[in-house]
Amino acid sequence: MATVAGRGLALQQLTGYLLRRAYVVCRAQAEACIGEDSTVGEVPVLTLVRDDEPISQRRLGELLGLNRTTTSKLVDTVEAKGWVVRDRDPRDRRSYALRLTRQGRESLEALHRSLDGGEARLTRSLTPQEHSRLAEELRALLTDDATTSIAGLGSRCGYLIARAHRRMFRQASCALAPLGLSPRDFGILSALSAAQPCSQQQLSAIIGISAPAMLAFVDELESSGLVSRRRNSADRRAYDLTLTETGAAKLAACRRVALDIQAGVVQALGREGDEDLRRLLSKVIGAASDVEGSAVRWPKPRRPASVETPVARSS
């Protein structure tokens, strides 16, 4: 098991939570660098085609961990831009073989140059040695990910953070599904447990999401019987939020799941390696927060939010 106690478990002690926060930061940095004509998801697509052409569309999806529909949409987009050509694979007529066009190569080179700037801003709080350690520790979490050996991908902390976050988010989602909860729900319940009773505005500030979004998430958790929302006796415009008995029991179960996942991280990195990774991720997150904030963005609620007047997940 991980080295933190379940009852007093803080989100900052979980590598997956810090990866979620760092992912929000690195995605924002990347999107700001590459502009509106491209998307972050197009870069690994073009890079993999460049390094393994002609590559089948099916193989591309397997390497990126994407389903057929998502892969097809990405390829459609870069093909429409004139960056790739898609022909029937002569070795398998059921598949497409992808190749970069000249325009695609030039665009990819420009995208990588732009991402160099994003990487520098993302890791500006790290020394060169810390940058190297962060990349090495992230690759250790992605030992079976073939894309981490690709030039222009595996050396970028931003890409590695995104891949590691994606993997741990999926792992947590699957592990929490039998409880009927998501990683977002776990984050909100954990923060509320530490701060209760608190207002929706306070909880929103703790987690770093907008008040309207928090309203929708609390609506969902209240309707599930996990959170209680009562008028504040001193300020009738505000609500006090607390966990219900059911919510506390669910949170305890979530913490056991989180500790199991964290134990896997410690097994992969060692105790010191995991502590170093969390420290470096915290530096990346903190540097972004000092400049522009790093609010966590969560998926939309599973059910429509109520229309109650607001008084207001992380991965």
PDB file of N, CA and C in Angstrom, residues 179-181 185 189 192 196 218 220-228 242-251 302:
ATOM      1  N   LEU A 179     -18.464   1.812  -7.737  1.00  0.00           N
ATOM      2  CA  LEU A 179     -19.027   2.630  -6.663  1.00  0.00           C
ATOM      3  C   LEU A 179     -20.018   3.659  -7.193  1.00  0.00           C
ATOM      4  N   GLY A 180     -20.148   3.731  -8.513  1.00  0.00           N
ATOM      5  CA  GLY A 180     -21.032   4.711  -9.121  1.00  0.00           C
ATOM      6  C   GLY A 180     -20.479   6.114  -9.087  1.00  0.00           C
ATOM      7  N   LEU A 181     -19.155   6.242  -8.965  1.00  0.00           N
ATOM      8  CA  LEU A 181     -18.522   7.549  -8.852  1.00  0.00           C
ATOM      9  C   LEU A 181     -17.420   7.703  -9.894  1.00  0.00           C
ATOM     10  N   ASP A 185     -15.896  13.149  -8.823  1.00  0.00           N
ATOM     11  CA  ASP A 185     -16.673  13.021  -7.595  1.00  0.00           C
ATOM     12  C   ASP A 185     -15.763  12.815  -6.391  1.00  0.00           C
ATOM     13  N   LEU A 189     -15.651  15.240  -3.114  1.00  0.00           N
ATOM     14  CA  LEU A 189     -15.961  14.680  -1.802  1.00  0.00           C
ATOM     15  C   LEU A 189     -14.769  14.801  -0.856  1.00  0.00           C
ATOM     16  N   LEU A 192     -14.465  18.467   0.235  1.00  0.00           N
ATOM     17  CA  LEU A 192     -15.550  18.811   1.145  1.00  0.00           C
ATOM     18  C   LEU A 192     -15.331  18.181   2.511  1.00  0.00           C
ATOM     19  N   GLN A 196     -15.619  20.881   5.422  1.00  0.00           N
ATOM     20  CA  GLN A 196     -17.010  21.003   5.874  1.00  0.00           C
ATOM     21  C   GLN A 196     -17.128  21.488   7.317  1.00  0.00           C
ATOM     22  N   VAL A 218     -22.466  19.826  -7.379  1.00  0.00           N
ATOM     23  CA  VAL A 218     -23.081  19.627  -6.068  1.00  0.00           C
ATOM     24  C   VAL A 218     -24.526  19.165  -6.232  1.00  0.00           C
ATOM     25  N   GLU A 220     -25.641  17.276  -8.487  1.00  0.00           N
ATOM     26  CA  GLU A 220     -25.561  15.859  -8.827  1.00  0.00           C
ATOM     27  C   GLU A 220     -25.275  15.010  -7.596  1.00  0.00           C
ATOM     28  N   LEU A 221     -24.319  15.464  -6.781  1.00  0.00           N
ATOM     29  CA  LEU A 221     -23.954  14.699  -5.588  1.00  0.00           C
ATOM     30  C   LEU A 221     -25.072  14.743  -4.540  1.00  0.00           C
ATOM     31  N   GLU A 222     -25.788  15.858  -4.476  1.00  0.00           N
ATOM     32  CA  GLU A 222     -26.914  15.958  -3.544  1.00  0.00           C
ATOM     33  C   GLU A 222     -28.035  15.011  -3.959  1.00  0.00           C
ATOM     34  N   SER A 223     -28.328  14.963  -5.242  1.00  0.00           N
ATOM     35  CA  SER A 223     -29.400  14.093  -5.716  1.00  0.00           C
ATOM     36  C   SER A 223     -29.058  12.620  -5.522  1.00  0.00           C
ATOM     37  N   SER A 224     -27.750  12.319  -5.441  1.00  0.00           N
ATOM     38  CA  SER A 224     -27.311  10.946  -5.184  1.00  0.00           C
ATOM     39  C   SER A 224     -27.263  10.628  -3.699  1.00  0.00           C
ATOM     40  N   GLY A 225     -27.588  11.609  -2.854  1.00  0.00           N
ATOM     41  CA  GLY A 225     -27.607  11.378  -1.418  1.00  0.00           C
ATOM     42  C   GLY A 225     -26.250  11.406  -0.752  1.00  0.00           C
ATOM     43  N   LEU A 226     -25.256  12.003  -1.424  1.00  0.00           N
ATOM     44  CA  LEU A 226     -23.897  12.015  -0.887  1.00  0.00           C
ATOM     45  C   LEU A 226     -23.551  13.325  -0.186  1.00  0.00           C
ATOM     46  N   VAL A 227     -24.239  14.393  -0.561  1.00  0.00           N
ATOM     47  CA  VAL A 227     -23.958  15.721  -0.011  1.00  0.00           C
ATOM     48  C   VAL A 227     -25.253  16.344   0.486  1.00  0.00           C
ATOM     49  N   SER A 228     -25.163  17.000   1.629  1.00  0.00           N
ATOM     50  CA  SER A 228     -26.300  17.735   2.184  1.00  0.00           C
ATOM     51  C   SER A 228     -26.048  19.226   2.003  1.00  0.00           C
ATOM     52  N   THR A 242     -22.203  19.683   3.556  1.00  0.00           N
ATOM     53  CA  THR A 242     -21.584  18.652   4.378  1.00  0.00           C
ATOM     54  C   THR A 242     -21.788  17.302   3.698  1.00  0.00           C
ATOM     55  N   LEU A 243     -20.969  16.353   4.072  1.00  0.00           N
ATOM     56  CA  LEU A 243     -21.166  14.990   3.594  1.00  0.00           C
ATOM     57  C   LEU A 243     -22.272  14.317   4.402  1.00  0.00           C
ATOM     58  N   THR A 244     -23.079  13.539   3.740  1.00  0.00           N
ATOM     59  CA  THR A 244     -24.037  12.694   4.441  1.00  0.00           C
ATOM     60  C   THR A 244     -23.313  11.436   4.920  1.00  0.00           C
ATOM     61  N   GLU A 245     -23.995  10.625   5.706  1.00  0.00           N
ATOM     62  CA  GLU A 245     -23.392   9.359   6.132  1.00  0.00           C
ATOM     63  C   GLU A 245     -23.057   8.502   4.917  1.00  0.00           C
ATOM     64  N   THR A 246     -23.944   8.507   3.943  1.00  0.00           N
ATOM     65  CA  THR A 246     -23.680   7.747   2.718  1.00  0.00           C
ATOM     66  C   THR A 246     -22.479   8.318   1.987  1.00  0.00           C
ATOM     67  N   GLY A 247     -22.391   9.644   1.934  1.00  0.00           N
ATOM     68  CA  GLY A 247     -21.260  10.275   1.275  1.00  0.00           C
ATOM     69  C   GLY A 247     -19.953   9.948   1.950  1.00  0.00           C
ATOM     70  N   ALA A 248     -19.953   9.954   3.286  1.00  0.00           N
ATOM     71  CA  ALA A 248     -18.734   9.621   4.019  1.00  0.00           C
ATOM     72  C   ALA A 248     -18.318   8.176   3.769  1.00  0.00           C
ATOM     73  N   ALA A 249     -19.287   7.280   3.702  1.00  0.00           N
ATOM     74  CA  ALA A 249     -18.972   5.874   3.438  1.00  0.00           C
ATOM     75  C   ALA A 249     -18.422   5.692   2.026  1.00  0.00           C
ATOM     76  N   LYS A 250     -19.027   6.402   1.069  1.00  0.00           N
ATOM     77  CA  LYS A 250     -18.543   6.335  -0.314  1.00  0.00           C
ATOM     78  C   LYS A 250     -17.124   6.888  -0.411  1.00  0.00           C
ATOM     79  N   LEU A 251     -16.868   7.976   0.304  1.00  0.00           N
ATOM     80  CA  LEU A 251     -15.544   8.571   0.277  1.00  0.00           C
ATOM     81  C   LEU A 251     -14.514   7.607   0.850  1.00  0.00           C
ATOM     82  N   ARG A 302     -23.201  14.346 -15.249  1.00  0.00           N
ATOM     83  CA  ARG A 302     -23.883  13.241 -15.936  1.00  0.00           C
ATOM     84  C   ARG A 302     -25.360  13.527 -16.115  1.00  0.00           C
TER      85      ARG A 302
END
